[in-house]
Coordinates of C-alpha atoms and ligand atoms in Angstrom, one line a residue:
X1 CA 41.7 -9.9 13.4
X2 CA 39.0 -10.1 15.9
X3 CA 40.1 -10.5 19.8
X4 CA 39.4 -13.6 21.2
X5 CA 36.2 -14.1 23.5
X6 CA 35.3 -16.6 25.7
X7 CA 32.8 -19.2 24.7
X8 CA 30.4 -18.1 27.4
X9 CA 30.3 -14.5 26.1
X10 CA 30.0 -16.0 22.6
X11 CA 26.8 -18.2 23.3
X12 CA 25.5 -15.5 25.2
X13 CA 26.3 -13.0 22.4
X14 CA 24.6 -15.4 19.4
X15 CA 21.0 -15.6 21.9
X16 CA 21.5 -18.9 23.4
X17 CA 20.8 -17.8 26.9
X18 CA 22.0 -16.3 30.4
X19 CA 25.8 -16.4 30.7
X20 CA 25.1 -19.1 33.4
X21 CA 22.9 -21.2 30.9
X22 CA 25.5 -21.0 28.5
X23 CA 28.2 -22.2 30.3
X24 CA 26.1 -24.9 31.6
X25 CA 25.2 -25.6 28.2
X26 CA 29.3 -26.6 27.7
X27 CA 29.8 -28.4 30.7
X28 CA 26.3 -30.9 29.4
X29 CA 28.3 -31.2 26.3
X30 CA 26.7 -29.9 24.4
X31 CA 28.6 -27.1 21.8
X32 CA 31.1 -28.2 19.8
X33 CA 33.4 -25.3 18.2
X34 CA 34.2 -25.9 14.8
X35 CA 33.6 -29.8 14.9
X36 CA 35.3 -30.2 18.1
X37 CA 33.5 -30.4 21.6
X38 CA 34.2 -27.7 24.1
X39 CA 34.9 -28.2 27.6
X40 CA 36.1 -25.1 29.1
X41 CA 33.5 -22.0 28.7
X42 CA 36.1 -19.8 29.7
X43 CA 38.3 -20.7 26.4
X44 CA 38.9 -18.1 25.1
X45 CA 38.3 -18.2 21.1
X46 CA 38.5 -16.6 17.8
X47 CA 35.1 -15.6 16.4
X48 CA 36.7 -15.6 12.6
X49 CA 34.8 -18.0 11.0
X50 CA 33.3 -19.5 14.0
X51 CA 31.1 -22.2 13.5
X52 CA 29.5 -23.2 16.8
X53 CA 26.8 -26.7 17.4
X54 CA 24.4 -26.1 20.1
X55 CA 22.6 -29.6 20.7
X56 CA 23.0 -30.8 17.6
X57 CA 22.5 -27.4 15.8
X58 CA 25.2 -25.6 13.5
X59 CA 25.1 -21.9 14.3
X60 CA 27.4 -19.1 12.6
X61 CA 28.8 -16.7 14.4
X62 CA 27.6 -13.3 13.8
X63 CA 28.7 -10.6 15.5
X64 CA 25.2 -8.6 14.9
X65 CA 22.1 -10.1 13.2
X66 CA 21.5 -8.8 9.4
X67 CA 19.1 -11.8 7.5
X68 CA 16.8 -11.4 4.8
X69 CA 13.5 -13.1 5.3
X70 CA 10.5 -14.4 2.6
X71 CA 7.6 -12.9 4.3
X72 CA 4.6 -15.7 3.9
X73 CA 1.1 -14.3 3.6
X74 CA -1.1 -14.3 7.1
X75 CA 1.7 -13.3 9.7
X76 CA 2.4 -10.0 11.1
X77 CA 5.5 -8.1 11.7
X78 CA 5.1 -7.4 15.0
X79 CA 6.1 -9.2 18.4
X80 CA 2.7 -9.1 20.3
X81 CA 0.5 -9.7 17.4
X82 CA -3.4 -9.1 17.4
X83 CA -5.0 -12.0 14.9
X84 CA -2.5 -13.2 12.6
X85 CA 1.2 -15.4 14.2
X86 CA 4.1 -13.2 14.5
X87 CA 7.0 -14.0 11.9
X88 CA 9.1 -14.0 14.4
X89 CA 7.6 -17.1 14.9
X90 CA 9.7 -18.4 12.3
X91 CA 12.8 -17.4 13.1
X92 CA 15.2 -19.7 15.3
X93 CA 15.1 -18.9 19.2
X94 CA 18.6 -17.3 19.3
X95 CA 17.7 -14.7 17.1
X96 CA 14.6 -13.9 18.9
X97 CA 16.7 -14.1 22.1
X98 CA 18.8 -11.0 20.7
X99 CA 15.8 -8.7 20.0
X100 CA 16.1 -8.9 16.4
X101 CA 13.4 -6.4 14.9
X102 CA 12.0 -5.9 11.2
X103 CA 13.5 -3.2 9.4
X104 CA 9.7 -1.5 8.4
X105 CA 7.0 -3.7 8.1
X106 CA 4.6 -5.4 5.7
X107 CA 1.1 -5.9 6.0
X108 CA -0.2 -9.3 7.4
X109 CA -1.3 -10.1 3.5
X110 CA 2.1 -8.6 1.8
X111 CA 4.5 -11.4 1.1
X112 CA 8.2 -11.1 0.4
X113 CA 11.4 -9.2 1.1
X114 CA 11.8 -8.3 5.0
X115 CA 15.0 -7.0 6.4
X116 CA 15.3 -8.6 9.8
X117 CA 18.4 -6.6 12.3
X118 CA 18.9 -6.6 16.3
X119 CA 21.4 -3.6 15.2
X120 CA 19.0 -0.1 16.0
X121 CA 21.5 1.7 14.6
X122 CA 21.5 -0.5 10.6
X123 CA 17.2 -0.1 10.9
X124 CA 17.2 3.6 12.3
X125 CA 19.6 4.1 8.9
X126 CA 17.1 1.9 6.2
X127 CA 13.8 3.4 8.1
X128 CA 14.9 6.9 8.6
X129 CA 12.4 9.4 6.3
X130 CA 15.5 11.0 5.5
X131 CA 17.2 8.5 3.3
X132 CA 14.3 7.3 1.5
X133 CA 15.3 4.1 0.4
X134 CA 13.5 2.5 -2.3
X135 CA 11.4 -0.1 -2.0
X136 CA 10.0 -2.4 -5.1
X137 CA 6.3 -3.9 -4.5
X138 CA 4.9 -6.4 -7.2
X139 CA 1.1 -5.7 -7.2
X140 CA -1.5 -7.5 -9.3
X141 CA -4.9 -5.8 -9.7
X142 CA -8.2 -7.3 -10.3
X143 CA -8.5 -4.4 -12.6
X144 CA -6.1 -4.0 -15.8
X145 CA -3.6 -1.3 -15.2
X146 CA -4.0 1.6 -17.7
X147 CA -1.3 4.1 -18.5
X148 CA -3.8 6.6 -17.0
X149 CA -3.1 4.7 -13.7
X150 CA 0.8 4.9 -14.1
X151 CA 0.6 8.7 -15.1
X152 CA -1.0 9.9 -12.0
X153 CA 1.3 7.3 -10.1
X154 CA 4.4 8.9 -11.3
X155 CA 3.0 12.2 -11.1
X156 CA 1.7 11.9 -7.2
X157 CA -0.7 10.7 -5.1
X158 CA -2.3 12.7 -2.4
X159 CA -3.7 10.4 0.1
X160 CA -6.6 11.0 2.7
X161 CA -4.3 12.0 5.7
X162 CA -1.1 13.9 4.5
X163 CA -1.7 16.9 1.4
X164 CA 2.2 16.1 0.5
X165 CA 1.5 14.0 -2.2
X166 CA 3.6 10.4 -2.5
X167 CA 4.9 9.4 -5.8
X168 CA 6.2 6.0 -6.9
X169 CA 9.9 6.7 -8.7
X170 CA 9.6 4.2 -11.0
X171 CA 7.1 1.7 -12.6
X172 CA 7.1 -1.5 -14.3
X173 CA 4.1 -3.0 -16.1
X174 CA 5.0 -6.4 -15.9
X175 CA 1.6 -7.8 -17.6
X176 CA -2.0 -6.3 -17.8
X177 CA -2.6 -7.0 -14.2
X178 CA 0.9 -6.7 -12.6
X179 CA 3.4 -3.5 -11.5
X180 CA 6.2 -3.5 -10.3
X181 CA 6.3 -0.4 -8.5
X182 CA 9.0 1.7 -6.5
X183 CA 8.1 3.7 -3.7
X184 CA 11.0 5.8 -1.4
X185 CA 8.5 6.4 1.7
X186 CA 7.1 4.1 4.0
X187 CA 3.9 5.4 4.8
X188 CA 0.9 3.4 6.7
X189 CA -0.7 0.9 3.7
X190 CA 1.0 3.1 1.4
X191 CA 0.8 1.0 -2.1
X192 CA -2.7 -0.2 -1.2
X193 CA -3.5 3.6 -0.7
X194 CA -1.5 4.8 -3.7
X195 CA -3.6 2.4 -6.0
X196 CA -7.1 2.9 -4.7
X197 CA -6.5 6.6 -5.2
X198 CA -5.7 5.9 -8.7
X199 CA -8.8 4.1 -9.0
X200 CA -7.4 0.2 -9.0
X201 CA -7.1 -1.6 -5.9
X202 CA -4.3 -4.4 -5.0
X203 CA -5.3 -8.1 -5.1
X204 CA -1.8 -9.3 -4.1
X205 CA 1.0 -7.1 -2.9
X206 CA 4.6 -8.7 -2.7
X207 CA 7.6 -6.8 -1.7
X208 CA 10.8 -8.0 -4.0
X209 CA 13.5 -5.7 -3.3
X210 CA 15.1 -3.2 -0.9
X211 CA 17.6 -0.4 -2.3
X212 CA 19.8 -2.5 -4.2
X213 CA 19.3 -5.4 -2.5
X214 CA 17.0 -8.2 -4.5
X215 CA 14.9 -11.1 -3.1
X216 CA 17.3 -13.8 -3.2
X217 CA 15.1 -16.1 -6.2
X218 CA 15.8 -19.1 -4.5
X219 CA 14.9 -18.1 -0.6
X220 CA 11.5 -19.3 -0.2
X221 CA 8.6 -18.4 1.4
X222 CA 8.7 -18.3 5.5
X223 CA 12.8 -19.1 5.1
X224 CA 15.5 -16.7 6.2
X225 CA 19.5 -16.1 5.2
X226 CA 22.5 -14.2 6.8
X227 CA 22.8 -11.0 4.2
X228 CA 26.4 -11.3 3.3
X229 CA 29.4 -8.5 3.9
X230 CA 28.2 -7.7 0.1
X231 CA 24.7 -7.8 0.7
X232 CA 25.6 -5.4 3.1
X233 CA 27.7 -3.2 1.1
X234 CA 25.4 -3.0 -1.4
X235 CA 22.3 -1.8 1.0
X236 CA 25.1 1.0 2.6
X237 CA 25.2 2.1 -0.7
X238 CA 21.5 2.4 -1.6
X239 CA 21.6 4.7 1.7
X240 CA 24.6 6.5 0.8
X241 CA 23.4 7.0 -2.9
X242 CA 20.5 9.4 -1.0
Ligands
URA301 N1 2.3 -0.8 1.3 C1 1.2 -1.4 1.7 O1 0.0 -1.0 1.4 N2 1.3 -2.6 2.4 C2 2.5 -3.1 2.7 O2 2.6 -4.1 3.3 C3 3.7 -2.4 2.2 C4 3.5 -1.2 1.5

């Protein structure tokens, strides 16, 4: 069982401001703990299943920041962005508040599964070259897809700037003009890269898993979730599976 914390060091924890703008924020009335308004920031409480309500918003406690987030087309993964909005634009302030940074990134046009942590050591792990996690990318070509084209993926790749040639581990022809590809690197525009080389290019690219860990099917576009302690599990063991 966790050890109690005060609330002022459990707003300030969760992103909702200086200690001294948190505690503030209790003595305006405005948290509730688990339904009931609090009135002392130095209580100290349980974070087991705390449910806090700052103005009027419900807020889980989470000790560290691990969501999964359906990337819309047109934003960038980035903080200071250059043409596109940031998706940390869509994210609630809190979590902004505690640094929380994409685990890799997808291209402005990509759509799909990000990994979204303010815990360097959880996306040092998943980004690392050395566990090469794998990452599943739907892609639908303008071209149809040949076998050709899936041969020389399997096989390898070498791109312009690296003679190590990059291979995608697995891939699914979903329909003439869609793969679903795996790739365990994360090298700059990789699948766009991998499939002009092959002699396609990629109309649509959208990212629909990570290790063992699937786009949830009903998290929708620009929306974000808390992974769960199983969600979790699952992606510790895609790394430990390296
Ligand atoms: N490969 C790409 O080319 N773009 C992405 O966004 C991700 C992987």
């Amino acid at each position: 069982m966790a050890k109690p914390i005060s609330l002022e060091k459990i707003l300030f924890s969760q992103g909702f401001g200086t200690r001294r703008y948190c505690s503030d924020l209790v003595y305006a009335d405005l948290v509730k703990v688990n339904g009931q308004l609090a009135e002392d920031p130095e209580e100290r409480i349980s974070t087991e299943g705390l449910i806090l309500n700052v103005d009027g918003e419900d807020w889980e406690y989470h000790e560290k920041a691990y969501i999964a987030f359906n990337k819309p087309p047109n934003y960038e993964c980035s903080h200071k962005t250059t043409h596109h909005p940031s998706v940390y634009s869509l994210l609630p302030a809190p979590l902004i508040e505690r640094g929380v940074q994409c685990v890799g990134r997808l291209d402005f046009d990509t759509t799909g599964l990000l990994l979204i942590s303010d815990d360097g050591q959880f996306i040092h792990r998943m980004t690392t070259p050395k566990k090469n996690i794998g990452k599943v990318y739907e892609i639908t070509t303008p071209e149809p897809i040949t076998q050709a084209q899936i041969d020389h993926l399997l096989n390898g790749v070498v791109l312009d700037d690296d003679p190590r040639p990059c291979y995608a581990t697995a891939c699914d022809l979903i329909s003439e003009h869609v793969l679903a590809m795996t790739i365990v690197e994360g090298r700059y525009h990789q699948v766009k890269r991998m499939m002009a080389a092959v002699g396609n290019h990629v109309a649509k690219l959208h990212r629909t898993q990570i290790g063992a860990y699937q786009m949830p099917f009903n998290l929708a576009q620009g929306q974000w979730r808390w992974l769960t302690p199983d969600d979790l599990k699952q992606l510790s063991q895609s790394i430990e599976a390296k």
